[in-house]
Amino acid sequence: MDYLLIFIAAVFVNNIVLAQFLGICPFLGVSRKVETAVGMTAAVTFVMTVATIVTFLVQKYLLERLGVGFLQTISFILIIAALVQMVEIILKKVSPALYQALGVFLPLITTNCAVLGVALMVIAKDYDLLKSVVFAISSALGFGLALIVFSGIREQLELTHIPKSLQGTPIALITAGILAMAFMGFSGIV
């Protein structure tokens, strides 16, 4: 039951983008097309899950045992950067089209505060490894859900008449705010 509550809370109630405002840069930057959003969701899910596992193990079996917990943030950043480089190399070989579509935003996963935020949150919440993995996957799926819904809305906005002063970033920010308020409706669930 704990795992189901973690899943629901991470995807809907405490959505990493819409409730905690982590990962806004790729949320706004990669949300112009649904297919790009799906690719970014897959990349973030992989990186967030693997980064959480690796950072959890480094924290519990290296940093805490050596008494150097103050190195947590810098070591987590280095681990995430290495994982993103690995994902970039794999995507370049496996799916060049997706690699091109993600463009500059793939390296931005390195600085995506959602990935680092999840890695730090599982340590702060004192989750065990399995709960940490469930939380990471759920947070990534919540990020992906918000990103895909937002990109679908933005694709529809391209087909409608919008006043010139609201075109582009202004209407995207207004839409993101409305989407965040819609997700607030889930707050009574957990």
PDB file of N, CA and C in Angstrom, residues 117-162:
ATOM      1  N   GLY A 117      16.750  16.885  -7.557  1.00  0.00           N
ATOM      2  CA  GLY A 117      15.763  17.018  -6.483  1.00  0.00           C
ATOM      3  C   GLY A 117      15.228  15.680  -6.013  1.00  0.00           C
ATOM      4  N   VAL A 118      14.916  14.790  -6.939  1.00  0.00           N
ATOM      5  CA  VAL A 118      14.420  13.461  -6.570  1.00  0.00           C
ATOM      6  C   VAL A 118      15.497  12.684  -5.834  1.00  0.00           C
ATOM      7  N   ALA A 119      16.734  12.746  -6.316  1.00  0.00           N
ATOM      8  CA  ALA A 119      17.835  12.040  -5.651  1.00  0.00           C
ATOM      9  C   ALA A 119      18.018  12.538  -4.220  1.00  0.00           C
ATOM     10  N   LEU A 120      17.873  13.834  -4.015  1.00  0.00           N
ATOM     11  CA  LEU A 120      18.004  14.392  -2.666  1.00  0.00           C
ATOM     12  C   LEU A 120      16.779  14.092  -1.801  1.00  0.00           C
ATOM     13  N   MET A 121      15.586  14.088  -2.418  1.00  0.00           N
ATOM     14  CA  MET A 121      14.354  13.837  -1.660  1.00  0.00           C
ATOM     15  C   MET A 121      14.300  12.431  -1.082  1.00  0.00           C
ATOM     16  N   VAL A 122      14.761  11.432  -1.845  1.00  0.00           N
ATOM     17  CA  VAL A 122      14.699  10.060  -1.319  1.00  0.00           C
ATOM     18  C   VAL A 122      15.611   9.901  -0.112  1.00  0.00           C
ATOM     19  N   ILE A 123      16.705  10.640  -0.080  1.00  0.00           N
ATOM     20  CA  ILE A 123      17.584  10.603   1.093  1.00  0.00           C
ATOM     21  C   ILE A 123      16.927  11.336   2.252  1.00  0.00           C
ATOM     22  N   ALA A 124      16.331  12.491   1.970  1.00  0.00           N
ATOM     23  CA  ALA A 124      15.676  13.280   3.025  1.00  0.00           C
ATOM     24  C   ALA A 124      14.468  12.553   3.611  1.00  0.00           C
ATOM     25  N   LYS A 125      13.732  11.807   2.766  1.00  0.00           N
ATOM     26  CA  LYS A 125      12.556  11.076   3.234  1.00  0.00           C
ATOM     27  C   LYS A 125      12.934   9.754   3.888  1.00  0.00           C
ATOM     28  N   ASP A 126      14.210   9.404   3.846  1.00  0.00           N
ATOM     29  CA  ASP A 126      14.739   8.181   4.435  1.00  0.00           C
ATOM     30  C   ASP A 126      14.046   6.931   3.867  1.00  0.00           C
ATOM     31  N   TYR A 127      13.851   6.926   2.555  1.00  0.00           N
ATOM     32  CA  TYR A 127      13.285   5.757   1.886  1.00  0.00           C
ATOM     33  C   TYR A 127      14.333   4.660   1.790  1.00  0.00           C
ATOM     34  N   ASP A 128      13.854   3.407   1.730  1.00  0.00           N
ATOM     35  CA  ASP A 128      14.764   2.313   1.407  1.00  0.00           C
ATOM     36  C   ASP A 128      14.938   2.292  -0.118  1.00  0.00           C
ATOM     37  N   LEU A 129      15.726   1.372  -0.621  1.00  0.00           N
ATOM     38  CA  LEU A 129      16.051   1.370  -2.047  1.00  0.00           C
ATOM     39  C   LEU A 129      14.822   1.155  -2.920  1.00  0.00           C
ATOM     40  N   LEU A 130      13.948   0.229  -2.547  1.00  0.00           N
ATOM     41  CA  LEU A 130      12.768  -0.052  -3.357  1.00  0.00           C
ATOM     42  C   LEU A 130      11.814   1.136  -3.381  1.00  0.00           C
ATOM     43  N   LYS A 131      11.576   1.753  -2.233  1.00  0.00           N
ATOM     44  CA  LYS A 131      10.723   2.944  -2.197  1.00  0.00           C
ATOM     45  C   LYS A 131      11.358   4.086  -2.982  1.00  0.00           C
ATOM     46  N   SER A 132      12.675   4.179  -2.943  1.00  0.00           N
ATOM     47  CA  SER A 132      13.375   5.211  -3.707  1.00  0.00           C
ATOM     48  C   SER A 132      13.166   5.027  -5.205  1.00  0.00           C
ATOM     49  N   VAL A 133      13.240   3.781  -5.662  1.00  0.00           N
ATOM     50  CA  VAL A 133      13.033   3.493  -7.080  1.00  0.00           C
ATOM     51  C   VAL A 133      11.589   3.794  -7.481  1.00  0.00           C
ATOM     52  N   VAL A 134      10.632   3.391  -6.651  1.00  0.00           N
ATOM     53  CA  VAL A 134       9.220   3.679  -6.939  1.00  0.00           C
ATOM     54  C   VAL A 134       8.994   5.185  -6.990  1.00  0.00           C
ATOM     55  N   PHE A 135       9.582   5.920  -6.048  1.00  0.00           N
ATOM     56  CA  PHE A 135       9.434   7.373  -6.031  1.00  0.00           C
ATOM     57  C   PHE A 135      10.063   8.007  -7.269  1.00  0.00           C
ATOM     58  N   ALA A 136      11.228   7.528  -7.667  1.00  0.00           N
ATOM     59  CA  ALA A 136      11.908   8.089  -8.837  1.00  0.00           C
ATOM     60  C   ALA A 136      11.118   7.835 -10.117  1.00  0.00           C
ATOM     61  N   ILE A 137      10.653   6.604 -10.295  1.00  0.00           N
ATOM     62  CA  ILE A 137       9.868   6.280 -11.490  1.00  0.00           C
ATOM     63  C   ILE A 137       8.565   7.061 -11.484  1.00  0.00           C
ATOM     64  N   SER A 138       7.918   7.142 -10.342  1.00  0.00           N
ATOM     65  CA  SER A 138       6.656   7.879 -10.239  1.00  0.00           C
ATOM     66  C   SER A 138       6.849   9.366 -10.508  1.00  0.00           C
ATOM     67  N   SER A 139       7.912   9.930  -9.971  1.00  0.00           N
ATOM     68  CA  SER A 139       8.191  11.349 -10.218  1.00  0.00           C
ATOM     69  C   SER A 139       8.473  11.602 -11.687  1.00  0.00           C
ATOM     70  N   ALA A 140       9.210  10.688 -12.322  1.00  0.00           N
ATOM     71  CA  ALA A 140       9.494  10.822 -13.748  1.00  0.00           C
ATOM     72  C   ALA A 140       8.224  10.689 -14.576  1.00  0.00           C
ATOM     73  N   LEU A 141       7.355   9.756 -14.187  1.00  0.00           N
ATOM     74  CA  LEU A 141       6.089   9.606 -14.904  1.00  0.00           C
ATOM     75  C   LEU A 141       5.191  10.823 -14.694  1.00  0.00           C
ATOM     76  N   GLY A 142       5.224  11.390 -13.491  1.00  0.00           N
ATOM     77  CA  GLY A 142       4.485  12.630 -13.249  1.00  0.00           C
ATOM     78  C   GLY A 142       5.013  13.774 -14.091  1.00  0.00           C
ATOM     79  N   PHE A 143       6.348  13.861 -14.192  1.00  0.00           N
ATOM     80  CA  PHE A 143       6.977  14.848 -15.057  1.00  0.00           C
ATOM     81  C   PHE A 143       6.529  14.629 -16.502  1.00  0.00           C
ATOM     82  N   GLY A 144       6.559  13.363 -16.934  1.00  0.00           N
ATOM     83  CA  GLY A 144       6.159  13.034 -18.297  1.00  0.00           C
ATOM     84  C   GLY A 144       4.698  13.311 -18.566  1.00  0.00           C
ATOM     85  N   LEU A 145       3.841  12.977 -17.621  1.00  0.00           N
ATOM     86  CA  LEU A 145       2.413  13.251 -17.781  1.00  0.00           C
ATOM     87  C   LEU A 145       2.169  14.740 -17.966  1.00  0.00           C
ATOM     88  N   ALA A 146       2.768  15.543 -17.104  1.00  0.00           N
ATOM     89  CA  ALA A 146       2.603  16.993 -17.212  1.00  0.00           C
ATOM     90  C   ALA A 146       3.170  17.503 -18.531  1.00  0.00           C
ATOM     91  N   LEU A 147       4.324  16.993 -18.924  1.00  0.00           N
ATOM     92  CA  LEU A 147       4.982  17.440 -20.153  1.00  0.00           C
ATOM     93  C   LEU A 147       4.172  17.070 -21.390  1.00  0.00           C
ATOM     94  N   ILE A 148       3.651  15.851 -21.439  1.00  0.00           N
ATOM     95  CA  ILE A 148       2.894  15.401 -22.606  1.00  0.00           C
ATOM     96  C   ILE A 148       1.553  16.123 -22.702  1.00  0.00           C
ATOM     97  N   VAL A 149       0.867  16.287 -21.583  1.00  0.00           N
ATOM     98  CA  VAL A 149      -0.404  17.030 -21.596  1.00  0.00           C
ATOM     99  C   VAL A 149      -0.156  18.474 -22.032  1.00  0.00           C
ATOM    100  N   PHE A 150       0.884  19.076 -21.475  1.00  0.00           N
ATOM    101  CA  PHE A 150       1.218  20.460 -21.802  1.00  0.00           C
ATOM    102  C   PHE A 150       1.590  20.597 -23.280  1.00  0.00           C
ATOM    103  N   SER A 151       2.355  19.646 -23.813  1.00  0.00           N
ATOM    104  CA  SER A 151       2.734  19.734 -25.222  1.00  0.00           C
ATOM    105  C   SER A 151       1.524  19.521 -26.136  1.00  0.00           C
ATOM    106  N   GLY A 152       0.601  18.658 -25.736  1.00  0.00           N
ATOM    107  CA  GLY A 152      -0.635  18.490 -26.504  1.00  0.00           C
ATOM    108  C   GLY A 152      -1.454  19.769 -26.539  1.00  0.00           C
ATOM    109  N   ILE A 153      -1.529  20.441 -25.407  1.00  0.00           N
ATOM    110  CA  ILE A 153      -2.246  21.716 -25.352  1.00  0.00           C
ATOM    111  C   ILE A 153      -1.538  22.753 -26.218  1.00  0.00           C
ATOM    112  N   ARG A 154      -0.208  22.779 -26.152  1.00  0.00           N
ATOM    113  CA  ARG A 154       0.541  23.756 -26.970  1.00  0.00           C
ATOM    114  C   ARG A 154       0.392  23.493 -28.457  1.00  0.00           C
ATOM    115  N   GLU A 155       0.305  22.219 -28.850  1.00  0.00           N
ATOM    116  CA  GLU A 155       0.065  21.912 -30.261  1.00  0.00           C
ATOM    117  C   GLU A 155      -1.304  22.433 -30.690  1.00  0.00           C
ATOM    118  N   GLN A 156      -2.288  22.294 -29.821  1.00  0.00           N
ATOM    119  CA  GLN A 156      -3.620  22.807 -30.142  1.00  0.00           C
ATOM    120  C   GLN A 156      -3.638  24.334 -30.190  1.00  0.00           C
ATOM    121  N   LEU A 157      -2.849  24.957 -29.327  1.00  0.00           N
ATOM    122  CA  LEU A 157      -2.780  26.420 -29.316  1.00  0.00           C
ATOM    123  C   LEU A 157      -2.195  26.968 -30.611  1.00  0.00           C
ATOM    124  N   GLU A 158      -1.349  26.180 -31.272  1.00  0.00           N
ATOM    125  CA  GLU A 158      -0.779  26.605 -32.553  1.00  0.00           C
ATOM    126  C   GLU A 158      -1.856  26.738 -33.624  1.00  0.00           C
ATOM    127  N   LEU A 159      -2.959  26.033 -33.453  1.00  0.00           N
ATOM    128  CA  LEU A 159      -4.039  26.029 -34.443  1.00  0.00           C
ATOM    129  C   LEU A 159      -5.113  27.072 -34.144  1.00  0.00           C
ATOM    130  N   THR A 160      -5.008  27.759 -33.035  1.00  0.00           N
ATOM    131  CA  THR A 160      -6.020  28.739 -32.661  1.00  0.00           C
ATOM    132  C   THR A 160      -5.487  30.155 -32.809  1.00  0.00           C
ATOM    133  N   HIS A 161      -6.411  31.086 -32.871  1.00  0.00           N
ATOM    134  CA  HIS A 161      -6.024  32.496 -32.953  1.00  0.00           C
ATOM    135  C   HIS A 161      -5.755  33.015 -31.546  1.00  0.00           C
ATOM    136  N   ILE A 162      -4.545  33.476 -31.351  1.00  0.00           N
ATOM    137  CA  ILE A 162      -4.135  34.030 -30.063  1.00  0.00           C
ATOM    138  C   ILE A 162      -3.669  35.455 -30.332  1.00  0.00           C
TER     139      ILE A 162
END
